[in-house]
């Protein structure tokens, strides 16, 4: 016997999933010498062998057709100091690249200065999933340029967060005015 459940209300769905803390990335590519990018928190590793990662993007995204055309992308894992970068790439329209310092990866993808880590990927597969597309990329190169000294930018309950490292006792996660040691 199955338990019936009411229809999922979009606002409750967003509220529920907002309780899952995630890192923030900016997915970038370069088409016809013009950079493209968007903020993405639905990013994760898929496989070690071969090295695969994945992100989800809205089906109607203006960036998706350009990433498809390029056949490649970079994942820029943002540091806690890059809230402005995240916000800038989360906007629709306008020049998302204004004031952003970047270089080209070996595959030709934009790598955003100050990112903790970047992954250089070729598109491996795509899968339609509701109103989104799941893009899987094979990692062809990476750099942990600032990872040793930096902390990740996190998103939790609709706000940016960070982790404060506290000696050998673990990490203290800062949620507004309260601290939690893990």
Coordinates of C-alpha atoms in Angstrom, one line a residue:
X1 CA 0.0 0.0 0.0
X2 CA 1.4 3.4 -0.9
X3 CA 1.1 6.6 1.1
X4 CA -0.6 9.3 -0.9
X5 CA 0.9 12.8 -0.7
X6 CA -0.4 16.1 -1.7
X7 CA 0.9 17.9 -4.8
X8 CA 4.3 19.5 -4.3
X9 CA 3.8 23.3 -4.0
X10 CA 6.7 25.1 -5.7
X11 CA 7.4 27.5 -2.8
X12 CA 7.5 24.6 -0.3
X13 CA 9.8 22.7 -2.7
X14 CA 12.2 25.6 -2.9
X15 CA 12.1 26.0 0.9
X16 CA 12.8 22.3 1.5
X17 CA 15.7 22.2 -0.9
X18 CA 17.1 25.5 0.5
X19 CA 18.0 23.4 3.6
X20 CA 20.7 21.7 1.6
X21 CA 23.9 23.7 1.7
X22 CA 25.8 23.8 -1.5
X23 CA 28.9 25.2 -3.0
X24 CA 28.7 27.9 -5.7
X25 CA 30.3 27.6 -9.1
X26 CA 30.3 29.7 -12.3
X27 CA 30.1 27.6 -15.4
X28 CA 31.9 29.3 -18.3
X29 CA 32.7 28.7 -22.0
X30 CA 34.0 30.7 -24.9
X31 CA 32.2 30.8 -28.3
X32 CA 33.5 33.0 -31.2
X33 CA 35.9 34.7 -28.8
X34 CA 33.0 35.8 -26.6
X35 CA 32.8 34.5 -23.0
X36 CA 29.6 33.0 -21.6
X37 CA 28.8 32.1 -18.0
X38 CA 26.3 31.6 -15.3
X39 CA 26.2 30.9 -11.6
X40 CA 25.4 27.3 -10.7
X41 CA 24.9 25.6 -7.4
X42 CA 23.6 22.3 -8.9
X43 CA 27.1 20.9 -9.6
X44 CA 28.6 17.6 -8.4
X45 CA 31.1 14.9 -9.3
X46 CA 29.9 11.8 -11.1
X47 CA 32.8 9.4 -11.7
X48 CA 36.4 9.0 -10.9
X49 CA 37.2 6.8 -13.9
X50 CA 36.8 8.5 -16.3
X51 CA 36.7 11.8 -14.3
X52 CA 33.2 13.1 -14.9
X53 CA 31.3 16.1 -13.3
X54 CA 27.8 17.3 -13.9
X55 CA 25.7 20.5 -13.6
X56 CA 22.0 21.3 -14.2
X57 CA 20.9 24.3 -16.2
X58 CA 17.4 25.6 -17.1
X59 CA 16.3 24.3 -20.5
X60 CA 15.7 27.9 -21.6
X61 CA 19.1 29.3 -20.5
X62 CA 20.7 31.6 -23.0
X63 CA 24.1 30.0 -22.1
X64 CA 23.2 26.4 -22.8
X65 CA 23.1 26.6 -26.7
X66 CA 26.5 28.4 -26.6
X67 CA 28.0 25.7 -24.3
X68 CA 26.6 23.1 -26.7
X69 CA 28.2 24.9 -29.7
X70 CA 31.6 25.1 -27.9
X71 CA 31.4 21.4 -26.8
X72 CA 33.4 22.4 -23.6
X73 CA 33.1 24.3 -20.4
X74 CA 35.0 25.2 -17.2
X75 CA 33.7 24.9 -13.7
X76 CA 35.0 27.7 -11.5
X77 CA 34.5 26.8 -7.8
X78 CA 34.1 30.1 -6.1
X79 CA 35.8 31.2 -2.9
X80 CA 34.1 32.9 0.0
X81 CA 35.4 36.3 -1.3
X82 CA 33.5 36.0 -4.6
X83 CA 30.0 36.8 -3.5
X84 CA 30.0 39.7 -6.0
X85 CA 31.1 37.3 -8.9
X86 CA 28.3 34.9 -8.0
X87 CA 25.7 37.6 -7.9
X88 CA 27.0 39.1 -11.2
X89 CA 26.8 35.8 -13.1
X90 CA 23.4 35.0 -11.5
X91 CA 21.7 38.0 -13.3
X92 CA 20.0 37.7 -16.6
X93 CA 21.1 39.9 -19.4
X94 CA 23.7 42.7 -19.2
X95 CA 27.4 42.2 -19.4
X96 CA 28.2 39.5 -16.8
X97 CA 31.9 39.8 -17.6
X98 CA 32.3 43.6 -16.8
X99 CA 35.2 43.9 -14.4
X100 CA 35.8 40.1 -14.2
X101 CA 39.5 39.1 -14.5
X102 CA 39.9 35.9 -16.4
X103 CA 42.3 33.8 -18.5
X104 CA 41.9 31.0 -20.9
X105 CA 42.3 27.3 -19.9
X106 CA 44.1 24.8 -22.1
X107 CA 40.7 24.0 -23.8
X108 CA 40.0 27.7 -24.3
X109 CA 37.5 28.1 -21.5
X110 CA 37.4 31.2 -19.3
X111 CA 38.9 30.7 -15.9
X112 CA 37.8 33.3 -13.3
X113 CA 40.7 34.8 -11.3
X114 CA 40.4 34.0 -7.5
X115 CA 38.4 30.8 -7.9
X116 CA 39.5 28.1 -5.5
X117 CA 39.6 25.5 -8.2
X118 CA 38.8 25.2 -11.8
X119 CA 38.0 22.2 -13.9
X120 CA 38.4 22.2 -17.7
X121 CA 35.8 19.9 -19.3
X122 CA 34.5 18.6 -22.6
X123 CA 30.8 17.9 -22.9
X124 CA 30.3 14.1 -22.5
X125 CA 26.5 13.8 -22.4
X126 CA 23.3 15.7 -21.9
X127 CA 20.0 14.5 -20.4
X128 CA 16.7 16.3 -20.3
X129 CA 15.3 16.4 -16.8
X130 CA 12.0 18.3 -16.4
X131 CA 12.6 22.0 -17.0
X132 CA 16.4 21.5 -16.8
X133 CA 19.1 19.8 -18.7
X134 CA 21.8 17.7 -16.9
X135 CA 25.1 18.3 -18.6
X136 CA 27.9 15.8 -17.9
X137 CA 31.5 16.8 -18.6
X138 CA 34.7 14.8 -18.8
X139 CA 37.4 16.7 -16.9
X140 CA 40.5 17.2 -19.1
X141 CA 42.4 19.5 -16.8
X142 CA 42.2 21.2 -13.4
X143 CA 44.0 23.6 -11.1
X144 CA 43.7 24.0 -7.4
X145 CA 45.2 27.5 -7.7
X146 CA 43.9 29.0 -4.5
X147 CA 42.4 26.0 -2.7
X148 CA 45.0 25.6 0.0
X149 CA 44.5 29.1 1.4
X150 CA 40.9 29.7 0.7
X151 CA 37.4 28.7 1.8
X152 CA 34.4 27.9 -0.4
X153 CA 31.4 30.1 -1.0
X154 CA 28.3 28.3 0.2
X155 CA 24.6 28.9 -0.2
X156 CA 22.1 27.9 2.4
X157 CA 18.5 29.0 3.1
X158 CA 18.6 31.7 0.4
X159 CA 21.8 33.3 1.7
X160 CA 25.5 33.1 1.1
X161 CA 27.4 31.5 3.9
X162 CA 31.0 30.5 4.7
X163 CA 33.0 28.1 6.9
X164 CA 35.4 29.4 9.5
X165 CA 38.2 26.9 10.3
X166 CA 38.9 26.6 14.0
X167 CA 42.2 24.9 14.8
X168 CA 42.2 21.1 14.9
X169 CA 38.7 20.8 16.4
X170 CA 37.0 21.0 13.0
X171 CA 35.2 23.7 11.2
X172 CA 32.8 26.3 12.4
X173 CA 30.0 27.0 9.9
X174 CA 28.8 30.6 10.1
X175 CA 25.0 31.0 9.6
X176 CA 24.3 34.7 10.1
X177 CA 25.0 35.3 13.8
X178 CA 25.2 31.7 15.0
X179 CA 28.2 29.4 14.8
X180 CA 28.1 25.6 14.6
X181 CA 31.2 23.4 15.0
X182 CA 31.4 20.2 13.0

